[in-house]
CSV table of C-alpha atoms in Angstrom, one decimal:
chain,number,residue,atom,x,y,z
A,10,MET,CA,181.5,-107.8,10.9
A,11,THR,CA,180.2,-107.2,14.6
A,12,LYS,CA,179.6,-110.3,16.3
A,13,MET,CA,175.9,-111.7,16.4
A,14,GLU,CA,174.2,-111.1,20.9
A,15,LEU,CA,173.5,-113.8,22.5
A,16,MET,CA,170.5,-113.2,24.4
A,17,ALA,CA,169.4,-116.0,27.6
A,18,PRO,CA,166.7,-116.0,29.1
A,19,ALA,CA,166.3,-115.0,33.8
A,20,GLY,CA,164.2,-116.2,35.7
A,21,ASN,CA,165.5,-116.1,38.4
A,22,PHE,CA,169.2,-116.1,40.0
A,23,GLU,CA,169.7,-120.2,39.5
A,24,SER,CA,168.8,-119.0,35.9
A,25,LEU,CA,170.5,-116.0,35.4
A,26,GLN,CA,173.6,-117.4,37.0
A,27,ALA,CA,173.4,-120.4,34.4
A,28,ALA,CA,173.2,-117.9,31.8
A,29,LEU,CA,176.3,-115.7,33.3
A,30,ASP,CA,178.1,-119.1,33.1
A,31,ASN,CA,177.4,-120.4,29.8
A,32,GLY,CA,178.4,-117.9,27.4
A,33,ALA,CA,175.5,-115.4,27.1
A,34,ASP,CA,176.4,-111.4,25.8
A,35,SER,CA,173.0,-110.5,27.1
A,36,VAL,CA,170.1,-111.3,29.7
A,37,TYR,CA,166.3,-110.8,29.6
A,38,PHE,CA,164.3,-110.7,32.8
A,39,GLY,CA,160.9,-109.8,34.7
A,40,VAL,CA,160.3,-108.0,37.7
A,41,ASP,CA,156.5,-108.8,39.5
A,42,GLN,CA,153.9,-108.7,37.5
A,43,LEU,CA,154.5,-106.7,34.4
A,44,ASN,CA,156.0,-109.2,32.0
A,45,MET,CA,154.6,-111.9,29.5
A,46,ARG,CA,156.0,-114.4,31.8
A,47,ALA,CA,154.8,-113.4,35.5
A,48,ARG,CA,153.2,-116.5,36.2
A,49,ALA,CA,155.9,-118.8,34.2
A,50,SER,CA,158.7,-118.4,36.5
A,51,ILE,CA,159.7,-117.3,40.1
A,52,ASN,CA,160.0,-113.4,39.1
A,53,PHE,CA,163.0,-111.1,40.5
A,54,THR,CA,161.9,-107.8,42.4
A,55,MET,CA,162.6,-104.7,42.8
A,56,GLU,CA,165.5,-104.9,45.1
A,57,ASP,CA,167.2,-107.4,43.2
A,58,LEU,CA,167.8,-104.7,40.0
A,59,PRO,CA,171.3,-103.8,41.8
A,60,GLU,CA,172.5,-108.0,42.5
A,61,ILE,CA,171.5,-108.4,38.5
A,62,THR,CA,173.9,-105.9,37.5
A,63,ARG,CA,176.4,-106.2,39.4
A,64,ARG,CA,176.1,-110.3,38.4
A,65,SER,CA,176.2,-109.1,34.7
A,66,GLU,CA,178.2,-106.3,34.4
A,67,ALA,CA,181.0,-108.3,36.5
A,68,LYS,CA,181.2,-110.8,33.2
A,69,LYS,CA,180.5,-107.6,31.2
A,70,VAL,CA,176.5,-109.2,29.9
A,71,LYS,CA,174.5,-106.6,29.0
A,72,THR,CA,170.5,-106.7,31.1
A,73,TYR,CA,167.5,-106.3,29.7
A,74,LEU,CA,164.4,-105.6,31.6
A,75,THR,CA,161.3,-107.1,30.2
A,76,LEU,CA,158.0,-104.8,30.6
A,77,ASN,CA,155.7,-105.9,27.6
A,78,THR,CA,152.9,-106.9,29.0
A,79,ILE,CA,149.2,-104.8,28.6
A,80,ILE,CA,149.1,-101.9,30.4
A,81,TYR,CA,146.7,-100.5,32.3
A,82,ASP,CA,145.8,-96.7,34.0
A,83,HIS,CA,146.5,-98.9,38.0
A,84,ASP,CA,149.6,-99.9,36.1
A,85,LEU,CA,150.8,-96.6,35.4
A,86,SER,CA,152.5,-95.3,38.8
A,87,LEU,CA,154.1,-98.9,38.9
A,88,ILE,CA,156.0,-98.3,35.4
A,89,LYS,CA,157.2,-95.4,36.7
A,90,THR,CA,158.6,-96.6,40.1
A,91,LEU,CA,159.9,-99.8,38.4
A,92,LEU,CA,161.8,-97.2,35.4
A,93,ASN,CA,163.4,-95.1,37.9
A,94,LYS,CA,164.6,-98.1,40.0
A,95,ALA,CA,166.0,-99.8,36.7
A,96,LYS,CA,167.7,-96.5,36.3
A,97,VAL,CA,169.3,-96.3,39.0
A,98,ALA,CA,170.5,-99.6,38.9
A,99,GLY,CA,172.2,-99.6,35.2
A,100,ILE,CA,169.6,-101.3,33.6
A,101,THR,CA,171.1,-101.1,29.9
A,102,ALA,CA,167.5,-101.1,28.4
A,103,VAL,CA,163.7,-102.0,29.1
A,104,ILE,CA,161.7,-104.4,26.8
A,105,ALA,CA,158.3,-102.6,26.3
A,106,SER,CA,155.0,-103.0,23.8
A,107,ASP,CA,152.8,-100.0,25.1
A,108,GLN,CA,153.2,-97.0,24.5
A,109,ALA,CA,152.8,-95.5,27.8
A,110,VAL,CA,156.2,-97.9,29.1
A,111,ILE,CA,157.8,-96.5,25.9
A,112,ALA,CA,157.7,-92.8,26.2
A,113,SER,CA,158.8,-93.4,30.2
A,114,ALA,CA,161.5,-94.9,29.6
A,115,LYS,CA,162.5,-92.6,26.7
A,116,GLU,CA,161.9,-89.2,29.7
A,117,ILE,CA,164.0,-90.6,31.5
A,118,GLY,CA,166.5,-92.2,29.5
A,119,ILE,CA,166.5,-95.8,28.9
A,120,SER,CA,167.1,-97.5,25.5
A,121,VAL,CA,164.4,-99.2,24.6
A,122,HIS,CA,164.0,-102.5,22.5
A,123,ILE,CA,160.4,-103.3,21.0
A,124,SER,CA,159.3,-106.1,22.0
A,125,THR,CA,158.2,-109.0,19.6
A,126,GLN,CA,154.1,-108.4,21.2
A,127,LEU,CA,154.3,-104.9,18.8
A,128,ASN,CA,154.3,-107.3,15.8
A,129,VAL,CA,156.7,-105.6,13.4
A,130,THR,CA,156.7,-107.0,10.2
A,131,ASN,CA,157.6,-104.4,7.8
A,132,ILE,CA,160.5,-101.9,7.4
A,133,GLU,CA,157.7,-98.1,7.3
A,134,THR,CA,157.1,-99.9,11.2
A,135,VAL,CA,161.0,-100.3,11.5
A,136,LYS,CA,161.0,-96.8,10.6
A,137,PHE,CA,158.1,-95.5,13.1
A,138,TYR,CA,159.8,-97.1,15.9
A,139,SER,CA,163.0,-96.1,15.6
A,140,LEU,CA,161.8,-92.8,16.5
A,141,PHE,CA,161.8,-93.7,20.4
A,142,ALA,CA,163.4,-97.6,20.1
A,143,GLU,CA,167.6,-98.7,19.7
A,144,THR,CA,166.3,-101.9,18.9
A,145,MET,CA,163.7,-104.1,17.4
A,146,VAL,CA,162.3,-107.7,18.2
A,147,LEU,CA,160.6,-108.7,15.5
A,148,SER,CA,157.6,-110.7,14.7
A,149,ARG,CA,158.0,-114.9,14.8
A,150,GLU,CA,156.1,-115.3,11.6
A,151,LEU,CA,158.3,-113.4,9.4
A,152,SER,CA,160.9,-115.5,6.8
A,153,LEU,CA,164.5,-115.0,6.7
A,154,ARG,CA,164.4,-113.4,3.3
A,155,GLN,CA,162.1,-110.7,4.8
A,156,VAL,CA,164.3,-110.5,7.4
A,157,LYS,CA,167.3,-110.2,5.5
A,158,LYS,CA,165.2,-107.3,3.4
A,159,ILE,CA,164.1,-105.2,6.4
A,160,THR,CA,168.2,-105.5,7.4
A,161,GLU,CA,169.5,-104.4,4.1
A,162,GLN,CA,166.8,-101.3,4.3
A,163,ILE,CA,167.9,-100.7,7.8
A,164,GLU,CA,171.7,-100.4,6.4
A,165,ARG,CA,170.6,-98.6,2.6
A,166,ASP,CA,168.3,-96.2,4.3
A,167,GLN,CA,170.7,-95.9,7.4
A,168,ILE,CA,167.6,-95.9,10.1
A,169,LYS,CA,168.9,-94.7,13.2
A,170,GLY,CA,167.2,-94.9,16.7
A,171,PRO,CA,167.4,-92.2,19.1
A,172,SER,CA,171.6,-92.7,20.4
A,173,GLY,CA,172.2,-92.3,16.2
A,174,GLU,CA,173.4,-95.7,15.6
A,175,LEU,CA,172.0,-98.2,13.0
A,176,VAL,CA,168.7,-100.0,14.9
A,177,LYS,CA,169.1,-103.4,15.4
A,178,ILE,CA,167.4,-106.0,14.6
A,179,GLU,CA,166.4,-108.9,17.5
A,180,ILE,CA,164.9,-112.5,16.2
A,181,PHE,CA,163.6,-115.2,18.4
A,182,GLY,CA,166.3,-118.2,17.9
A,183,HIS,CA,165.2,-121.0,20.1
A,184,GLY,CA,162.4,-121.9,22.3
A,185,ALA,CA,158.5,-122.1,23.0
A,186,LEU,CA,156.5,-120.8,20.7
A,187,CYS,CA,152.8,-119.7,20.8
A,188,MET,CA,149.9,-120.8,18.0
A,189,ALA,CA,149.0,-117.2,18.3
A,190,VAL,CA,150.4,-114.3,16.1
A,191,SER,CA,153.7,-113.3,18.1
A,192,GLY,CA,152.0,-114.4,21.5
A,193,LYS,CA,148.9,-112.4,21.2
A,194,CYS,CA,146.5,-115.6,22.7
A,195,TYR,CA,143.4,-115.1,24.2
A,196,LEU,CA,142.5,-118.4,24.7
A,197,SER,CA,142.9,-118.4,28.4
A,198,LEU,CA,141.4,-114.9,29.1
A,199,HIS,CA,138.3,-116.6,27.9
A,200,SER,CA,138.2,-120.3,29.5
A,201,ASP,CA,139.6,-118.8,33.3
A,202,ASN,CA,139.8,-114.8,32.8
A,203,SER,CA,143.3,-115.2,32.4
A,204,SER,CA,145.3,-113.4,30.7
A,205,ALA,CA,148.5,-114.4,28.7
A,206,ASN,CA,148.6,-111.0,27.3
A,207,ARG,CA,148.7,-109.8,31.1
A,208,GLY,CA,151.9,-112.7,31.8
A,209,ALA,CA,149.3,-115.8,32.7
A,210,CYS,CA,148.6,-117.8,30.0
A,211,LYS,CA,147.4,-121.1,31.3
A,212,GLN,CA,148.4,-123.0,27.9
A,213,ASN,CA,145.4,-124.6,27.0
A,214,CYS,CA,146.7,-124.6,23.7
A,215,ARG,CA,149.2,-127.5,25.3
A,216,LYS,CA,146.4,-129.8,25.9
A,217,LYS,CA,145.0,-132.5,23.8
A,218,TYR,CA,141.4,-131.3,22.0
A,219,THR,CA,139.0,-133.3,20.4
A,220,VAL,CA,137.0,-131.7,17.4
A,221,ILE,CA,133.0,-132.2,17.4
A,222,ASP,CA,130.3,-131.0,14.4
A,223,GLN,CA,127.7,-129.4,16.0
A,224,GLU,CA,125.3,-130.0,13.6
A,225,THR,CA,126.5,-134.3,12.7
A,226,GLY,CA,128.0,-134.3,16.5
A,227,PHE,CA,130.5,-136.9,14.4
A,228,GLU,CA,133.7,-136.4,16.3
A,229,ILE,CA,137.7,-135.8,15.4
A,230,GLU,CA,140.5,-136.9,16.7
A,231,ILE,CA,143.8,-136.3,15.8
A,232,ASP,CA,146.3,-138.9,16.2
A,233,ASN,CA,149.4,-138.1,18.3
A,234,GLU,CA,148.8,-134.9,17.3
A,235,TYR,CA,148.3,-131.7,19.4
A,236,MET,CA,147.2,-129.5,16.8
A,237,MET,CA,147.3,-126.1,19.1
A,238,SER,CA,150.4,-127.0,20.3
A,239,PRO,CA,153.8,-126.0,18.2
A,240,LYS,CA,157.0,-127.7,18.5
A,241,ASP,CA,159.9,-125.7,19.9
A,242,LEU,CA,161.8,-123.6,17.9
A,243,CYS,CA,164.9,-124.0,16.8
A,244,THR,CA,167.4,-122.7,14.4
A,245,LEU,CA,170.8,-124.2,15.1
A,246,ASP,CA,170.8,-126.0,11.9
A,247,PHE,CA,170.8,-123.3,9.7
A,248,LEU,CA,172.0,-120.3,12.6
A,249,ASP,CA,174.7,-120.0,8.9
A,250,GLN,CA,171.6,-118.4,7.2
A,251,VAL,CA,170.1,-116.4,10.2
A,252,MET,CA,173.7,-114.8,10.3
A,253,ASP,CA,173.5,-114.0,6.9
A,254,ALA,CA,169.9,-112.4,7.3
A,255,GLY,CA,171.5,-109.6,8.6
A,256,ILE,CA,170.5,-110.0,12.6
A,257,GLN,CA,172.7,-108.3,15.6
A,258,ILE,CA,170.8,-110.0,18.3
A,259,LEU,CA,169.6,-113.7,19.0
A,260,LYS,CA,167.7,-114.3,21.7
A,261,ILE,CA,166.8,-117.9,23.6
A,262,GLU,CA,162.5,-118.3,24.9
A,263,GLY,CA,162.8,-119.9,28.6
A,264,ARG,CA,162.9,-117.2,31.1
A,265,GLY,CA,159.8,-120.3,32.8
A,266,ARG,CA,162.5,-123.6,32.2
A,267,ALA,CA,164.6,-124.9,34.4
A,268,PRO,CA,168.9,-123.5,35.1
A,269,GLU,CA,170.3,-126.2,33.5
A,270,TYR,CA,167.9,-125.7,30.2
A,271,VAL,CA,169.6,-122.0,30.3
A,272,ALA,CA,173.3,-123.3,31.0
A,273,THR,CA,172.6,-126.1,27.8
A,274,VAL,CA,171.0,-123.9,25.4
A,275,THR,CA,172.9,-120.8,26.2
A,276,ARG,CA,176.4,-122.8,25.9
A,277,VAL,CA,175.2,-124.9,22.6
A,278,TYR,CA,174.6,-122.1,21.2
A,279,ARG,CA,177.3,-119.8,22.3
A,280,ALA,CA,179.2,-122.9,20.7
A,281,ALA,CA,177.6,-122.1,17.0
A,282,ILE,CA,178.1,-118.4,17.2
A,283,ASP,CA,181.6,-118.6,17.8
A,284,ALA,CA,181.9,-121.7,15.3
A,285,LEU,CA,180.1,-119.5,12.8
A,286,TYR,CA,182.5,-116.7,13.0
A,287,GLU,CA,186.0,-118.9,13.1
A,288,ASP,CA,184.7,-121.0,10.3
A,289,THR,CA,184.6,-124.1,11.9
A,290,PHE,CA,180.7,-124.7,11.7
A,291,SER,CA,179.9,-128.0,10.4
A,292,SER,CA,177.1,-130.8,10.2
A,293,GLY,CA,179.0,-132.9,12.6
A,294,LYS,CA,179.0,-130.2,15.2
A,295,VAL,CA,175.1,-129.3,14.6
A,296,ASP,CA,174.5,-133.6,15.4
A,297,ALA,CA,176.6,-133.4,18.5
A,298,TRP,CA,174.9,-129.7,19.6
A,299,MET,CA,171.5,-131.2,18.9
A,300,GLU,CA,172.1,-134.4,21.1
A,301,GLN,CA,172.7,-131.7,23.8
A,302,LEU,CA,169.6,-129.9,23.2
A,303,ALA,CA,167.4,-132.6,23.2
A,304,THR,CA,168.3,-133.6,27.0
A,305,VAL,CA,166.7,-130.4,28.4
A,306,TYR,CA,163.4,-129.0,28.2
A,307,ASN,CA,162.1,-129.2,24.9
A,308,ARG,CA,158.7,-130.1,22.8
A,309,GLY,CA,160.2,-131.7,19.6
A,310,PHE,CA,162.5,-128.9,17.4
A,311,TRP,CA,161.6,-127.4,14.2
A,312,SER,CA,162.8,-124.1,12.1
A,313,GLY,CA,159.5,-121.8,13.1
A,314,TYR,CA,158.3,-119.9,10.5
A,315,TYR,CA,161.9,-118.8,9.5
A,316,LEU,CA,162.3,-121.8,6.1
A,317,GLY,CA,159.3,-120.7,5.0
A,318,GLN,CA,158.0,-124.3,5.6
A,319,LYS,CA,153.8,-125.5,5.9
A,320,LEU,CA,152.2,-125.6,9.1
A,321,GLY,CA,151.6,-128.5,10.7
A,322,GLU,CA,154.9,-128.9,13.1
A,323,TRP,CA,152.6,-129.8,16.3
A,324,SER,CA,153.6,-131.5,19.2
A,325,LYS,CA,153.4,-135.7,19.2
A,326,THR,CA,153.1,-135.9,22.9
A,327,SER,CA,151.9,-133.3,26.4
A,328,GLY,CA,155.1,-131.8,27.8
A,329,SER,CA,158.6,-132.4,27.6
A,330,GLN,CA,160.4,-134.8,24.6
A,331,ALA,CA,163.9,-134.0,26.5
A,332,THR,CA,165.9,-137.2,26.8
A,333,GLN,CA,167.1,-136.3,30.0
A,334,LYS,CA,165.3,-135.9,33.5
A,335,LYS,CA,166.5,-135.1,37.3
A,336,VAL,CA,165.9,-136.6,39.8
A,337,TYR,CA,166.5,-134.6,43.6
A,338,VAL,CA,169.1,-135.5,45.2
A,339,GLY,CA,170.1,-134.0,48.5
A,340,LYS,CA,170.9,-130.3,50.1
A,341,GLY,CA,174.2,-128.7,50.2
A,342,VAL,CA,175.4,-128.5,54.0
A,343,HIS,CA,179.5,-127.5,53.5
A,344,TYR,CA,182.2,-126.2,51.8
A,345,PHE,CA,185.7,-126.6,52.7
A,346,PRO,CA,187.1,-123.8,50.5
A,347,LYS,CA,190.9,-124.9,51.2
A,348,ALA,CA,190.1,-128.7,50.0
A,349,GLY,CA,188.0,-127.9,47.9
A,350,ILE,CA,185.4,-130.2,48.7
A,351,ALA,CA,181.7,-130.6,49.2
A,352,GLU,CA,179.9,-132.0,51.7
A,353,PHE,CA,176.3,-132.6,50.9
A,354,LYS,CA,173.0,-134.3,53.0
A,355,ILE,CA,171.5,-137.2,51.1
A,356,GLU,CA,167.5,-136.9,51.3
A,357,ALA,CA,166.0,-138.9,48.7
A,358,TYR,CA,167.6,-140.8,45.8
A,359,ASP,CA,170.4,-142.8,46.3
A,360,ILE,CA,173.7,-142.0,43.9
A,361,LYS,CA,176.4,-144.0,42.8
A,362,LYS,CA,180.3,-143.5,40.8
A,363,GLY,CA,179.1,-142.7,37.3
A,364,ASP,CA,176.1,-140.9,38.1
A,365,LYS,CA,175.3,-137.9,36.1
A,366,LEU,CA,175.3,-134.7,38.3
A,367,LEU,CA,173.6,-131.3,38.7
A,368,VAL,CA,174.2,-128.9,41.6
A,369,THR,CA,172.4,-125.6,41.7
A,370,GLY,CA,171.3,-122.8,43.5
A,371,PRO,CA,171.0,-118.9,43.2
A,372,THR,CA,174.5,-118.3,43.4
A,373,THR,CA,176.2,-121.3,41.8
A,374,GLY,CA,173.4,-121.5,38.7
A,375,ALA,CA,173.5,-124.6,37.1
A,376,LYS,CA,176.4,-126.8,37.4
A,377,GLU,CA,177.1,-130.5,36.2
A,378,LEU,CA,179.6,-132.8,36.7
A,379,GLN,CA,180.7,-137.0,36.4
A,380,LEU,CA,180.7,-138.5,40.2
A,381,ASN,CA,184.3,-140.8,40.1
A,382,GLU,CA,185.3,-140.1,43.6
A,383,PHE,CA,183.4,-139.1,47.0
A,384,PHE,CA,183.4,-140.2,50.5
A,385,VAL,CA,181.1,-141.1,52.9
A,386,ASP,CA,182.1,-141.0,56.6
A,387,GLU,CA,185.5,-140.4,55.4
A,388,MET,CA,186.1,-143.8,53.4
A,389,SER,CA,186.4,-143.9,49.6
A,390,ALA,CA,182.0,-144.3,48.4
A,391,GLU,CA,180.8,-147.1,45.9
A,392,LYS,CA,177.7,-145.8,47.0
A,393,ALA,CA,175.6,-143.0,49.5
A,394,THR,CA,171.8,-143.4,50.3
A,395,LYS,CA,169.1,-141.9,52.0
A,396,GLY,CA,170.9,-140.5,55.4
A,397,ASP,CA,173.9,-140.4,54.2
A,398,SER,CA,176.5,-137.1,54.2
A,399,CYS,CA,178.7,-137.3,51.4
A,400,THR,CA,182.0,-135.6,50.4
A,401,ILE,CA,182.5,-134.4,46.6
A,402,LYS,CA,185.8,-132.8,45.2
A,403,LEU,CA,184.2,-130.1,42.8
A,404,PRO,CA,185.6,-126.8,41.0
A,405,PHE,CA,183.5,-124.5,42.0
A,406,ARG,CA,182.6,-123.6,45.7
A,407,VAL,CA,178.9,-124.9,47.3
A,408,ARG,CA,176.5,-123.5,49.4
A,409,LEU,CA,173.9,-124.2,51.9
A,410,SER,CA,171.1,-122.7,49.3
A,411,ASP,CA,172.2,-125.4,46.7
A,412,LYS,CA,170.4,-128.5,45.6
A,413,LEU,CA,171.8,-131.6,44.3
A,414,TYR,CA,170.1,-133.6,41.4
A,415,LYS,CA,171.0,-137.0,39.5
A,416,MET,CA,170.0,-136.6,35.7
A,417,VAL,CA,168.6,-140.1,34.8
A,418,GLU,CA,167.2,-140.8,31.1
A,419,ALA,CA,163.9,-139.8,30.8
C-alpha cells in the first residue's frame, strides 16, 4: 500500500522551511498575484523558484505551484512566463483551474493537478480531466462515502492520467473552510470590488451580522455565532476513515498562516499518518494531538462535510481560538557555530527560565524551545529584559534575520 502523501502550505520561506523540517511529503505555494492567497500571504516571486526546489529536493519533498485563480487575457503572457520558469526550476506540478493554465502546462510538459476550484464531484468529471491531469483535488463538499466511490471507480475502470499512472485523489484535510462551494465566493467582489477568485478575499464572512426584515424592520442577531464563518476543518480524529476512502494526498490549508502554524499542524498530521501505517493510531494519541493543534491559529474544529453532518458548525468568536499566542521578544544577533550558541538582542518583552520560546526566520523556519539555561553579559541569568544581550545554547543555527518570540497563553 502506497503511503498517503502529506501536503503542507508555504506562504513564505519561513513556512516553507517549517514544512520541510516537520515531515511534509510535498509543499504547495503561490507566486505573485495569480493564486488564491494573493493578498493573504507574502507570496514568492519567480526568482524564488530555484531556491524553493533546491530546499525541497534536498529533503526529497515534491513542489506544487498554485496557479488557480480566474485568468484574464492580460494574464496569459505572465502565465506562460511563469510556467516556463517553473519548468526550468524543476517544479513537480502545477495546481490549476483555468483551461489556459492547464493547456499551457501540458504543452510544455508540466504535470497538472486539478484545483478544488473546479468543483470535481463525480467520476465522469474525473475521467474528463484525466486527459490533462495526474491528480484531482475533489470538492470540499463531498462526503467520505462519495469520495470512496470515486477512488474505487478509478481503480476498477483503471482511469489514468497523461503519465499512464492511475489518477490520484487529493482532499483538504485541515484548515480554514469557506462558506461558498469550494471557495467560489463573490461577497468581497460585490462589497469591495476585490475578488476572492483572484486571491483578494476581504473575508466578509468572518464578521458578525444582524439580519433585518425590510418589511417589518424586525432584527435578528444570532447569539454567539458568526453565521457565515465555518469552523476550521479537522480530519485528525477520523483519519483512519480518510485513509480507508482511498485518498492518496492529504492537504493542509494555510498559506496565509504563520510558520509555527505550519510547523505544528504538519508535525501532528505526520505523526498521525505514520501511526496509521504502524498500527499505533489510538484515541489517546488523538487527544494529545488535538491539544497541540489547538495551540495554533484555529476557529474551532469540525469535520466539514466528510461525515455527512448537518450544517451549523459556525465560529463562536471573531478570529483565532488558539490556546497560545506569540509575543515579539527580540532578534538574532550572532551565532557561534563551534559552541552552538546563539546571541539575541532583547527588544521588547522580558524572558525568564522556563519560558517557551519560538525562533523564526527564512532559513530557520519555526523552531520551538524551552528556555532552561541562558546567559546575560556572560553570567548565568534567571531573567533578561529590554536592552539585554543574551546567549542561549541551541541545536540549530540562528541568523541575523531571525526573530525571537515568547509563547504565552492566549
